[in-house]
Amino acid sequence: MSGGGDDVTDAPESSAGNSPEPTESDDSAEPTAFETTRRDGVVRLRRAGVEWLSSGADGGRWKTGSAYNLTVPDGWPRTDLETYVDDRLERAGFDERGPALLTGVDVGDARGARCGSVTAIVTAGLSNPAVLPMDPQGGALPDDDLQSASEPGDPVGTVNVLVGTTRSLSDGALANLLTVAAEAKAATLLETTGFPGTTSDAIIVGHDPAGERSEFSGTATAVGAATRACVRDALLEALRAHYAGSETGVPRSIEAAKYGLSTDVAANVFDPD
């Protein structure tokens, strides 16, 4: 895990080893005051007073300044996640609790992007891609006990996304922003890899309740468009960083991926009454 020991503040390193130039919108008045810090296998996105919405294991709404993405080591035993995260944050010197995502990808390969009011950080690995065929051949639903996280020892990937906007969003706009980020993630991956995601992707989005108010966050809004741009650009660079020098590279198919999954079960379609 090459991320251990480094302490990078203000932006994750680019693939060339330098802090990337932020991608800004034409609105120079937009504050981009989310701080990023990376050390000891943890990357943090922070701004005081933020409200977060997470799809991770500790998901839901959080009111705290920080959101995190943590690298778990090979052979990591899936145990008490809350205790594990708290211990990791303490060891890394982060004293503020917050929503956290876990990944088998080294957060040293995390990449960030900024546009308008939005800052995003992404890690990306595709050893466990999932596809959705449009002509399913038939199959069964997964076991209910099968969780999105890997079995202990499985070196899975995961695409994890942290997004923060300095705008103040309505409840609906915050929930929709997670959808916008997921759509941008899937569109970028489909275009570049042929997969919409992996079996364990997760997203955290946050807004500043004290910021300029935005009632909506769809793709036609400034915050929605900025989120799409940030997720796309950070994800592209995160993929390049993670697979730079890799002998295998991105899997070319589900069959070529060690942990690939295809949803082949067909649903019963009906016309609502």
PDB file of C-alpha atoms in Angstrom:
ATOM      1  CA  MET A   1       0.000   0.000   0.000  1.00  0.00           C
ATOM      2  CA  SER A   2       2.019   2.911  -1.304  1.00  0.00           C
ATOM      3  CA  GLY A   3      -0.235   5.586   0.201  1.00  0.00           C
ATOM      4  CA  GLY A   4       1.119   5.072   3.713  1.00  0.00           C
ATOM      5  CA  GLY A   5       3.182   7.837   5.214  1.00  0.00           C
ATOM      6  CA  ASP A   6       2.479  10.588   2.688  1.00  0.00           C
ATOM      7  CA  ASP A   7       0.718  13.754   3.754  1.00  0.00           C
ATOM      8  CA  VAL A   8      -0.719  15.676   0.838  1.00  0.00           C
ATOM      9  CA  THR A   9      -2.928  18.664   1.535  1.00  0.00           C
ATOM     10  CA  ASP A  10      -5.083  20.738  -0.840  1.00  0.00           C
ATOM     11  CA  ALA A  11      -5.242  18.241  -3.730  1.00  0.00           C
ATOM     12  CA  PRO A  12      -4.389  14.621  -4.506  1.00  0.00           C
ATOM     13  CA  GLU A  13      -1.310  14.228  -6.681  1.00  0.00           C
ATOM     14  CA  SER A  14      -1.719  13.870 -10.414  1.00  0.00           C
ATOM     15  CA  SER A  15      -0.385  10.880 -12.325  1.00  0.00           C
ATOM     16  CA  ALA A  16       2.754  12.887 -13.029  1.00  0.00           C
ATOM     17  CA  GLY A  17       3.305  13.328  -9.278  1.00  0.00           C
ATOM     18  CA  ASN A  18       2.248  16.966  -9.113  1.00  0.00           C
ATOM     19  CA  SER A  19      -0.899  18.548  -7.757  1.00  0.00           C
ATOM     20  CA  PRO A  20      -3.356  18.898 -10.660  1.00  0.00           C
ATOM     21  CA  GLU A  21      -4.495  22.285 -11.771  1.00  0.00           C
ATOM     22  CA  PRO A  22      -8.117  22.679 -10.615  1.00  0.00           C
ATOM     23  CA  THR A  23     -10.709  22.670 -13.356  1.00  0.00           C
ATOM     24  CA  GLU A  24     -12.706  25.850 -12.815  1.00  0.00           C
ATOM     25  CA  SER A  25     -15.976  27.015 -14.332  1.00  0.00           C
ATOM     26  CA  ASP A  26     -16.398  30.399 -15.965  1.00  0.00           C
ATOM     27  CA  ASP A  27     -17.925  31.716 -12.719  1.00  0.00           C
ATOM     28  CA  SER A  28     -14.814  32.887 -10.894  1.00  0.00           C
ATOM     29  CA  ALA A  29     -16.954  34.062  -7.953  1.00  0.00           C
ATOM     30  CA  GLU A  30     -17.740  30.462  -6.949  1.00  0.00           C
ATOM     31  CA  PRO A  31     -15.807  29.471  -3.816  1.00  0.00           C
ATOM     32  CA  THR A  32     -13.972  26.136  -4.065  1.00  0.00           C
ATOM     33  CA  ALA A  33     -13.085  25.833  -0.419  1.00  0.00           C
ATOM     34  CA  PHE A  34     -13.142  22.061   0.108  1.00  0.00           C
ATOM     35  CA  GLU A  35      -9.782  20.968   1.482  1.00  0.00           C
ATOM     36  CA  THR A  36      -8.244  17.600   0.629  1.00  0.00           C
ATOM     37  CA  THR A  37      -5.686  15.737   2.703  1.00  0.00           C
ATOM     38  CA  ARG A  38      -4.163  12.318   2.058  1.00  0.00           C
ATOM     39  CA  ARG A  39      -1.989  10.322   4.444  1.00  0.00           C
ATOM     40  CA  ASP A  40      -1.527   6.815   5.795  1.00  0.00           C
ATOM     41  CA  GLY A  41      -3.933   5.191   3.358  1.00  0.00           C
ATOM     42  CA  VAL A  42      -6.723   7.716   3.949  1.00  0.00           C
ATOM     43  CA  VAL A  43      -7.904  10.602   1.780  1.00  0.00           C
ATOM     44  CA  ARG A  44     -10.201  13.255   3.249  1.00  0.00           C
ATOM     45  CA  LEU A  45     -12.526  15.851   1.709  1.00  0.00           C
ATOM     46  CA  ARG A  46     -13.332  18.606   4.215  1.00  0.00           C
ATOM     47  CA  ARG A  47     -15.214  21.850   4.720  1.00  0.00           C
ATOM     48  CA  ALA A  48     -16.639  23.051   8.035  1.00  0.00           C
ATOM     49  CA  GLY A  49     -20.376  22.654   8.573  1.00  0.00           C
ATOM     50  CA  VAL A  50     -21.093  20.313   5.661  1.00  0.00           C
ATOM     51  CA  GLU A  51     -24.055  17.951   5.467  1.00  0.00           C
ATOM     52  CA  TRP A  52     -23.219  14.679   3.700  1.00  0.00           C
ATOM     53  CA  LEU A  53     -25.298  11.928   2.132  1.00  0.00           C
ATOM     54  CA  SER A  54     -23.507   8.584   1.808  1.00  0.00           C
ATOM     55  CA  SER A  55     -24.317   5.317   0.051  1.00  0.00           C
ATOM     56  CA  GLY A  56     -21.549   3.525   1.965  1.00  0.00           C
ATOM     57  CA  ALA A  57     -21.810   0.973   4.749  1.00  0.00           C
ATOM     58  CA  ASP A  58     -22.258   3.765   7.317  1.00  0.00           C
ATOM     59  CA  GLY A  59     -24.541   5.591   4.914  1.00  0.00           C
ATOM     60  CA  GLY A  60     -27.294   8.120   5.299  1.00  0.00           C
ATOM     61  CA  ARG A  61     -26.982  11.747   6.340  1.00  0.00           C
ATOM     62  CA  TRP A  62     -24.103  13.126   8.369  1.00  0.00           C
ATOM     63  CA  LYS A  63     -23.517  16.659   9.685  1.00  0.00           C
ATOM     64  CA  THR A  64     -19.744  16.919  10.018  1.00  0.00           C
ATOM     65  CA  GLY A  65     -16.876  18.593   8.264  1.00  0.00           C
ATOM     66  CA  SER A  66     -15.130  15.542   6.831  1.00  0.00           C
ATOM     67  CA  ALA A  67     -15.765  12.614   4.496  1.00  0.00           C
ATOM     68  CA  TYR A  68     -13.188   9.880   3.913  1.00  0.00           C
ATOM     69  CA  ASN A  69     -12.021   7.152   1.553  1.00  0.00           C
ATOM     70  CA  LEU A  70      -9.789   4.442   3.078  1.00  0.00           C
ATOM     71  CA  THR A  71      -7.607   1.759   1.539  1.00  0.00           C
ATOM     72  CA  VAL A  72      -8.058  -1.648   3.159  1.00  0.00           C
ATOM     73  CA  PRO A  73      -5.065  -4.010   2.967  1.00  0.00           C
ATOM     74  CA  ASP A  74      -4.935  -7.392   1.258  1.00  0.00           C
ATOM     75  CA  GLY A  75      -6.370 -10.045   3.547  1.00  0.00           C
ATOM     76  CA  TRP A  76      -8.428  -7.489   5.456  1.00  0.00           C
ATOM     77  CA  PRO A  77     -11.000  -9.333   7.607  1.00  0.00           C
ATOM     78  CA  ARG A  78     -14.462  -7.819   7.363  1.00  0.00           C
ATOM     79  CA  THR A  79     -15.339  -7.165  11.005  1.00  0.00           C
ATOM     80  CA  ASP A  80     -16.800  -4.229  12.952  1.00  0.00           C
ATOM     81  CA  LEU A  81     -16.639  -1.531  10.271  1.00  0.00           C
ATOM     82  CA  GLU A  82     -17.314   1.399  12.614  1.00  0.00           C
ATOM     83  CA  THR A  83     -14.517   0.404  14.974  1.00  0.00           C
ATOM     84  CA  TYR A  84     -12.173  -0.318  12.084  1.00  0.00           C
ATOM     85  CA  VAL A  85     -12.783   3.082  10.479  1.00  0.00           C
ATOM     86  CA  ASP A  86     -12.424   4.917  13.796  1.00  0.00           C
ATOM     87  CA  ASP A  87      -9.108   3.179  14.480  1.00  0.00           C
ATOM     88  CA  ARG A  88      -7.780   3.937  11.006  1.00  0.00           C
ATOM     89  CA  LEU A  89      -8.717   7.612  11.236  1.00  0.00           C
ATOM     90  CA  GLU A  90      -7.116   7.921  14.660  1.00  0.00           C
ATOM     91  CA  ARG A  91      -3.893   6.299  13.471  1.00  0.00           C
ATOM     92  CA  ALA A  92      -3.806   8.632  10.479  1.00  0.00           C
ATOM     93  CA  GLY A  93      -4.249  11.676  12.716  1.00  0.00           C
ATOM     94  CA  PHE A  94      -7.805  12.590  11.675  1.00  0.00           C
ATOM     95  CA  ASP A  95      -9.807  13.507  14.779  1.00  0.00           C
ATOM     96  CA  GLU A  96     -13.162  14.265  13.141  1.00  0.00           C
ATOM     97  CA  ARG A  97     -15.625  11.449  12.505  1.00  0.00           C
ATOM     98  CA  GLY A  98     -17.505  11.371   9.225  1.00  0.00           C
ATOM     99  CA  PRO A  99     -18.883   9.087   6.542  1.00  0.00           C
ATOM    100  CA  ALA A 100     -16.250   6.782   5.095  1.00  0.00           C
ATOM    101  CA  LEU A 101     -15.863   4.523   2.074  1.00  0.00           C
ATOM    102  CA  LEU A 102     -13.552   1.506   1.884  1.00  0.00           C
ATOM    103  CA  THR A 103     -11.597   0.288  -1.127  1.00  0.00           C
ATOM    104  CA  GLY A 104      -8.972  -2.233  -2.123  1.00  0.00           C
ATOM    105  CA  VAL A 105      -7.446   0.485  -4.319  1.00  0.00           C
ATOM    106  CA  ASP A 106      -4.480   2.416  -2.947  1.00  0.00           C
ATOM    107  CA  VAL A 107      -5.646   5.960  -2.206  1.00  0.00           C
ATOM    108  CA  GLY A 108      -2.240   7.023  -3.474  1.00  0.00           C
ATOM    109  CA  ASP A 109      -3.953   6.631  -6.853  1.00  0.00           C
ATOM    110  CA  ALA A 110      -6.794   8.993  -5.884  1.00  0.00           C
ATOM    111  CA  ARG A 111      -7.307  11.946  -8.191  1.00  0.00           C
ATOM    112  CA  GLY A 112      -9.261  15.155  -7.664  1.00  0.00           C
ATOM    113  CA  ALA A 113     -11.026  17.709  -9.851  1.00  0.00           C
ATOM    114  CA  ARG A 114     -12.634  21.093  -9.236  1.00  0.00           C
ATOM    115  CA  CYS A 115     -15.235  22.947 -11.287  1.00  0.00           C
ATOM    116  CA  GLY A 116     -17.427  25.837 -10.178  1.00  0.00           C
ATOM    117  CA  SER A 117     -18.696  25.125  -6.665  1.00  0.00           C
ATOM    118  CA  VAL A 118     -17.743  21.442  -6.774  1.00  0.00           C
ATOM    119  CA  THR A 119     -14.732  19.417  -5.660  1.00  0.00           C
ATOM    120  CA  ALA A 120     -14.505  15.653  -6.247  1.00  0.00           C
ATOM    121  CA  ILE A 121     -12.046  12.915  -5.313  1.00  0.00           C
ATOM    122  CA  VAL A 122     -12.165   9.492  -6.981  1.00  0.00           C
ATOM    123  CA  THR A 123     -10.405   6.151  -6.618  1.00  0.00           C
ATOM    124  CA  ALA A 124     -10.942   3.508  -9.291  1.00  0.00           C
ATOM    125  CA  GLY A 125     -10.204  -0.176  -9.737  1.00  0.00           C
ATOM    126  CA  LEU A 126     -12.083  -2.645 -11.941  1.00  0.00           C
ATOM    127  CA  SER A 127     -11.113  -6.129 -10.813  1.00  0.00           C
ATOM    128  CA  ASN A 128     -14.780  -6.787  -9.953  1.00  0.00           C
ATOM    129  CA  PRO A 129     -16.799  -5.205 -12.804  1.00  0.00           C
ATOM    130  CA  ALA A 130     -20.552  -5.660 -13.109  1.00  0.00           C
ATOM    131  CA  VAL A 131     -22.508  -5.523 -16.370  1.00  0.00           C
ATOM    132  CA  LEU A 132     -26.217  -5.334 -17.190  1.00  0.00           C
ATOM    133  CA  PRO A 133     -26.956  -7.117 -20.494  1.00  0.00           C
ATOM    134  CA  MET A 134     -29.946  -5.815 -22.446  1.00  0.00           C
ATOM    135  CA  ASP A 135     -30.795  -9.336 -23.657  1.00  0.00           C
ATOM    136  CA  PRO A 136     -30.481 -11.411 -20.469  1.00  0.00           C
ATOM    137  CA  GLN A 137     -30.128 -15.139 -20.980  1.00  0.00           C
ATOM    138  CA  GLY A 138     -31.734 -16.011 -17.655  1.00  0.00           C
ATOM    139  CA  GLY A 139     -30.254 -16.560 -14.244  1.00  0.00           C
ATOM    140  CA  ALA A 140     -30.894 -16.376 -10.518  1.00  0.00           C
ATOM    141  CA  LEU A 141     -30.743 -13.562  -8.011  1.00  0.00           C
ATOM    142  CA  PRO A 142     -27.625 -13.422  -5.838  1.00  0.00           C
ATOM    143  CA  ASP A 143     -27.676 -14.896  -2.358  1.00  0.00           C
ATOM    144  CA  ASP A 144     -29.157 -12.387   0.107  1.00  0.00           C
ATOM    145  CA  ASP A 145     -26.122 -12.890   2.335  1.00  0.00           C
ATOM    146  CA  LEU A 146     -23.737 -11.764  -0.412  1.00  0.00           C
ATOM    147  CA  GLN A 147     -22.496  -8.293   0.520  1.00  0.00           C
ATOM    148  CA  SER A 148     -21.012  -5.669  -1.755  1.00  0.00           C
ATOM    149  CA  ALA A 149     -17.697  -5.765   0.072  1.00  0.00           C
ATOM    150  CA  SER A 150     -15.185  -8.421  -0.868  1.00  0.00           C
ATOM    151  CA  GLU A 151     -14.541 -11.611   0.990  1.00  0.00           C
ATOM    152  CA  PRO A 152     -11.445 -11.389   3.206  1.00  0.00           C
ATOM    153  CA  GLY A 153      -8.338 -11.621   1.087  1.00  0.00           C
ATOM    154  CA  ASP A 154     -10.011 -10.751  -2.212  1.00  0.00           C
ATOM    155  CA  PRO A 155      -8.023  -7.923  -3.892  1.00  0.00           C
ATOM    156  CA  VAL A 156     -11.059  -6.216  -5.384  1.00  0.00           C
ATOM    157  CA  GLY A 157     -11.216  -2.803  -6.972  1.00  0.00           C
ATOM    158  CA  THR A 158     -14.170  -0.460  -6.416  1.00  0.00           C
ATOM    159  CA  VAL A 159     -14.938   3.009  -7.756  1.00  0.00           C
ATOM    160  CA  ASN A 160     -15.417   5.370  -4.820  1.00  0.00           C
ATOM    161  CA  VAL A 161     -16.485   8.980  -5.326  1.00  0.00           C
ATOM    162  CA  LEU A 162     -16.453  11.903  -2.867  1.00  0.00           C
ATOM    163  CA  VAL A 163     -18.227  15.075  -4.047  1.00  0.00           C
ATOM    164  CA  GLY A 164     -18.668  18.369  -2.226  1.00  0.00           C
ATOM    165  CA  THR A 165     -20.347  21.601  -3.301  1.00  0.00           C
ATOM    166  CA  THR A 166     -20.148  24.965  -1.565  1.00  0.00           C
ATOM    167  CA  ARG A 167     -23.767  25.561  -2.567  1.00  0.00           C
ATOM    168  CA  SER A 168     -26.624  24.997  -0.107  1.00  0.00           C
ATOM    169  CA  LEU A 169     -28.935  22.340  -1.548  1.00  0.00           C
ATOM    170  CA  SER A 170     -32.527  21.459  -0.818  1.00  0.00           C
ATOM    171  CA  ASP A 171     -33.146  17.947   0.511  1.00  0.00           C
ATOM    172  CA  GLY A 172     -34.230  16.778  -2.921  1.00  0.00           C
ATOM    173  CA  ALA A 173     -31.271  18.418  -4.634  1.00  0.00           C
ATOM    174  CA  LEU A 174     -28.792  16.716  -2.293  1.00  0.00           C
ATOM    175  CA  ALA A 175     -30.335  13.305  -2.954  1.00  0.00           C
ATOM    176  CA  ASN A 176     -30.404  14.017  -6.675  1.00  0.00           C
ATOM    177  CA  LEU A 177     -26.731  15.044  -6.628  1.00  0.00           C
ATOM    178  CA  LEU A 178     -25.833  11.490  -5.643  1.00  0.00           C
ATOM    179  CA  THR A 179     -27.783  10.304  -8.689  1.00  0.00           C
ATOM    180  CA  VAL A 180     -25.972  12.811 -10.912  1.00  0.00           C
ATOM    181  CA  ALA A 181     -22.591  11.625  -9.625  1.00  0.00           C
ATOM    182  CA  ALA A 182     -23.536   7.969 -10.159  1.00  0.00           C
ATOM    183  CA  GLU A 183     -24.711   8.710 -13.697  1.00  0.00           C
ATOM    184  CA  ALA A 184     -21.453  10.506 -14.503  1.00  0.00           C
ATOM    185  CA  LYS A 185     -19.455   7.617 -13.063  1.00  0.00           C
ATOM    186  CA  ALA A 186     -21.378   5.058 -15.119  1.00  0.00           C
ATOM    187  CA  ALA A 187     -21.228   7.113 -18.336  1.00  0.00           C
ATOM    188  CA  THR A 188     -17.475   7.614 -18.014  1.00  0.00           C
ATOM    189  CA  LEU A 189     -16.805   3.956 -17.297  1.00  0.00           C
ATOM    190  CA  LEU A 190     -19.058   2.734 -20.113  1.00  0.00           C
ATOM    191  CA  GLU A 191     -17.304   4.992 -22.603  1.00  0.00           C
ATOM    192  CA  THR A 192     -13.791   4.057 -21.525  1.00  0.00           C
ATOM    193  CA  THR A 193     -14.042   0.462 -20.235  1.00  0.00           C
ATOM    194  CA  GLY A 194     -17.388  -0.969 -21.356  1.00  0.00           C
ATOM    195  CA  PHE A 195     -18.494  -1.489 -17.733  1.00  0.00           C
ATOM    196  CA  PRO A 196     -20.914   0.822 -15.864  1.00  0.00           C
ATOM    197  CA  GLY A 197     -19.325   0.042 -12.512  1.00  0.00           C
ATOM    198  CA  THR A 198     -18.235  -2.642 -10.073  1.00  0.00           C
ATOM    199  CA  THR A 199     -20.019  -4.740  -7.474  1.00  0.00           C
ATOM    200  CA  SER A 200     -18.939  -2.438  -4.647  1.00  0.00           C
ATOM    201  CA  ASP A 201     -19.022   1.186  -5.880  1.00  0.00           C
ATOM    202  CA  ALA A 202     -20.086   3.882  -3.424  1.00  0.00           C
ATOM    203  CA  ILE A 203     -20.607   7.642  -3.416  1.00  0.00           C
ATOM    204  CA  ILE A 204     -20.689  10.408  -0.816  1.00  0.00           C
ATOM    205  CA  VAL A 205     -22.044  13.850  -1.706  1.00  0.00           C
ATOM    206  CA  GLY A 206     -22.022  16.931   0.501  1.00  0.00           C
ATOM    207  CA  HIS A 207     -23.256  20.524   0.537  1.00  0.00           C
ATOM    208  CA  ASP A 208     -22.729  23.627   2.664  1.00  0.00           C
ATOM    209  CA  PRO A 209     -26.018  24.685   4.325  1.00  0.00           C
ATOM    210  CA  ALA A 210     -24.546  28.193   4.720  1.00  0.00           C
ATOM    211  CA  GLY A 211     -23.746  28.566   1.017  1.00  0.00           C
ATOM    212  CA  GLU A 212     -25.637  30.115  -1.877  1.00  0.00           C
ATOM    213  CA  ARG A 213     -28.976  28.336  -2.218  1.00  0.00           C
ATOM    214  CA  SER A 214     -29.699  25.913  -5.063  1.00  0.00           C
ATOM    215  CA  GLU A 215     -33.106  24.244  -5.115  1.00  0.00           C
ATOM    216  CA  PHE A 216     -32.136  21.877  -7.925  1.00  0.00           C
ATOM    217  CA  SER A 217     -29.055  19.872  -8.898  1.00  0.00           C
ATOM    218  CA  GLY A 218     -29.978  18.246 -12.208  1.00  0.00           C
ATOM    219  CA  THR A 219     -27.658  17.988 -15.169  1.00  0.00           C
ATOM    220  CA  ALA A 220     -28.893  21.333 -16.562  1.00  0.00           C
ATOM    221  CA  THR A 221     -27.939  23.230 -13.375  1.00  0.00           C
ATOM    222  CA  ALA A 222     -24.546  24.715 -12.556  1.00  0.00           C
ATOM    223  CA  VAL A 223     -23.957  22.380  -9.616  1.00  0.00           C
ATOM    224  CA  GLY A 224     -25.116  19.332 -11.572  1.00  0.00           C
ATOM    225  CA  ALA A 225     -22.975  20.104 -14.608  1.00  0.00           C
ATOM    226  CA  ALA A 226     -19.952  20.842 -12.406  1.00  0.00           C
ATOM    227  CA  THR A 227     -20.440  17.531 -10.611  1.00  0.00           C
ATOM    228  CA  ARG A 228     -20.583  15.642 -13.905  1.00  0.00           C
ATOM    229  CA  ALA A 229     -17.398  17.316 -15.123  1.00  0.00           C
ATOM    230  CA  CYS A 230     -15.529  16.704 -11.860  1.00  0.00           C
ATOM    231  CA  VAL A 231     -16.516  13.049 -11.591  1.00  0.00           C
ATOM    232  CA  ARG A 232     -15.649  12.393 -15.241  1.00  0.00           C
ATOM    233  CA  ASP A 233     -12.254  14.075 -15.160  1.00  0.00           C
ATOM    234  CA  ALA A 234     -11.188  12.778 -11.742  1.00  0.00           C
ATOM    235  CA  LEU A 235     -12.283   9.248 -12.676  1.00  0.00           C
ATOM    236  CA  LEU A 236     -10.352   9.270 -15.945  1.00  0.00           C
ATOM    237  CA  GLU A 237      -7.177  10.340 -14.151  1.00  0.00           C
ATOM    238  CA  ALA A 238      -7.758   7.866 -11.306  1.00  0.00           C
ATOM    239  CA  LEU A 239      -8.014   5.015 -13.817  1.00  0.00           C
ATOM    240  CA  ARG A 240      -4.805   6.132 -15.528  1.00  0.00           C
ATOM    241  CA  ALA A 241      -3.015   6.368 -12.197  1.00  0.00           C
ATOM    242  CA  HIS A 242      -4.213   2.988 -10.942  1.00  0.00           C
ATOM    243  CA  TYR A 243      -3.373   1.086 -14.116  1.00  0.00           C
ATOM    244  CA  ALA A 244      -0.139   2.879 -15.000  1.00  0.00           C
ATOM    245  CA  GLY A 245       2.493   0.202 -15.425  1.00  0.00           C
ATOM    246  CA  SER A 246      -0.014  -2.586 -14.770  1.00  0.00           C
ATOM    247  CA  GLU A 247       0.738  -5.871 -16.516  1.00  0.00           C
ATOM    248  CA  THR A 248      -2.949  -6.752 -16.913  1.00  0.00           C
ATOM    249  CA  GLY A 249      -4.680  -3.379 -17.191  1.00  0.00           C
ATOM    250  CA  VAL A 250      -8.440  -2.897 -17.237  1.00  0.00           C
ATOM    251  CA  PRO A 251     -10.269  -6.199 -17.881  1.00  0.00           C
ATOM    252  CA  ARG A 252     -11.537  -6.409 -21.454  1.00  0.00           C
ATOM    253  CA  SER A 253     -14.595  -8.459 -20.509  1.00  0.00           C
ATOM    254  CA  ILE A 254     -16.462  -9.936 -17.558  1.00  0.00           C
ATOM    255  CA  GLU A 255     -14.880 -13.286 -18.383  1.00  0.00           C
ATOM    256  CA  ALA A 256     -11.409 -11.752 -18.199  1.00  0.00           C
ATOM    257  CA  ALA A 257     -12.080 -10.213 -14.787  1.00  0.00           C
ATOM    258  CA  LYS A 258     -11.357 -12.376 -11.760  1.00  0.00           C
ATOM    259  CA  TYR A 259     -14.487 -11.207  -9.949  1.00  0.00           C
ATOM    260  CA  GLY A 260     -16.744 -10.141 -12.830  1.00  0.00           C
ATOM    261  CA  LEU A 261     -20.528 -10.274 -12.495  1.00  0.00           C
ATOM    262  CA  SER A 262     -23.384 -10.128 -14.997  1.00  0.00           C
ATOM    263  CA  THR A 263     -27.019  -9.591 -14.007  1.00  0.00           C
ATOM    264  CA  ASP A 264     -28.627 -12.216 -16.247  1.00  0.00           C
ATOM    265  CA  VAL A 265     -31.873 -12.654 -14.326  1.00  0.00           C
ATOM    266  CA  ALA A 266     -34.959 -11.306 -16.144  1.00  0.00           C
ATOM    267  CA  ALA A 267     -37.731  -9.408 -14.371  1.00  0.00           C
ATOM    268  CA  ASN A 268     -41.468  -9.850 -14.942  1.00  0.00           C
ATOM    269  CA  VAL A 269     -42.681  -6.756 -16.796  1.00  0.00           C
ATOM    270  CA  PHE A 270     -46.253  -5.510 -16.324  1.00  0.00           C
ATOM    271  CA  ASP A 271     -48.539  -2.643 -17.275  1.00  0.00           C
ATOM    272  CA  PRO A 272     -49.593  -0.776 -14.086  1.00  0.00           C
ATOM    273  CA  ASP A 273     -53.329  -0.588 -13.347  1.00  0.00           C
TER     274      ASP A 273
END
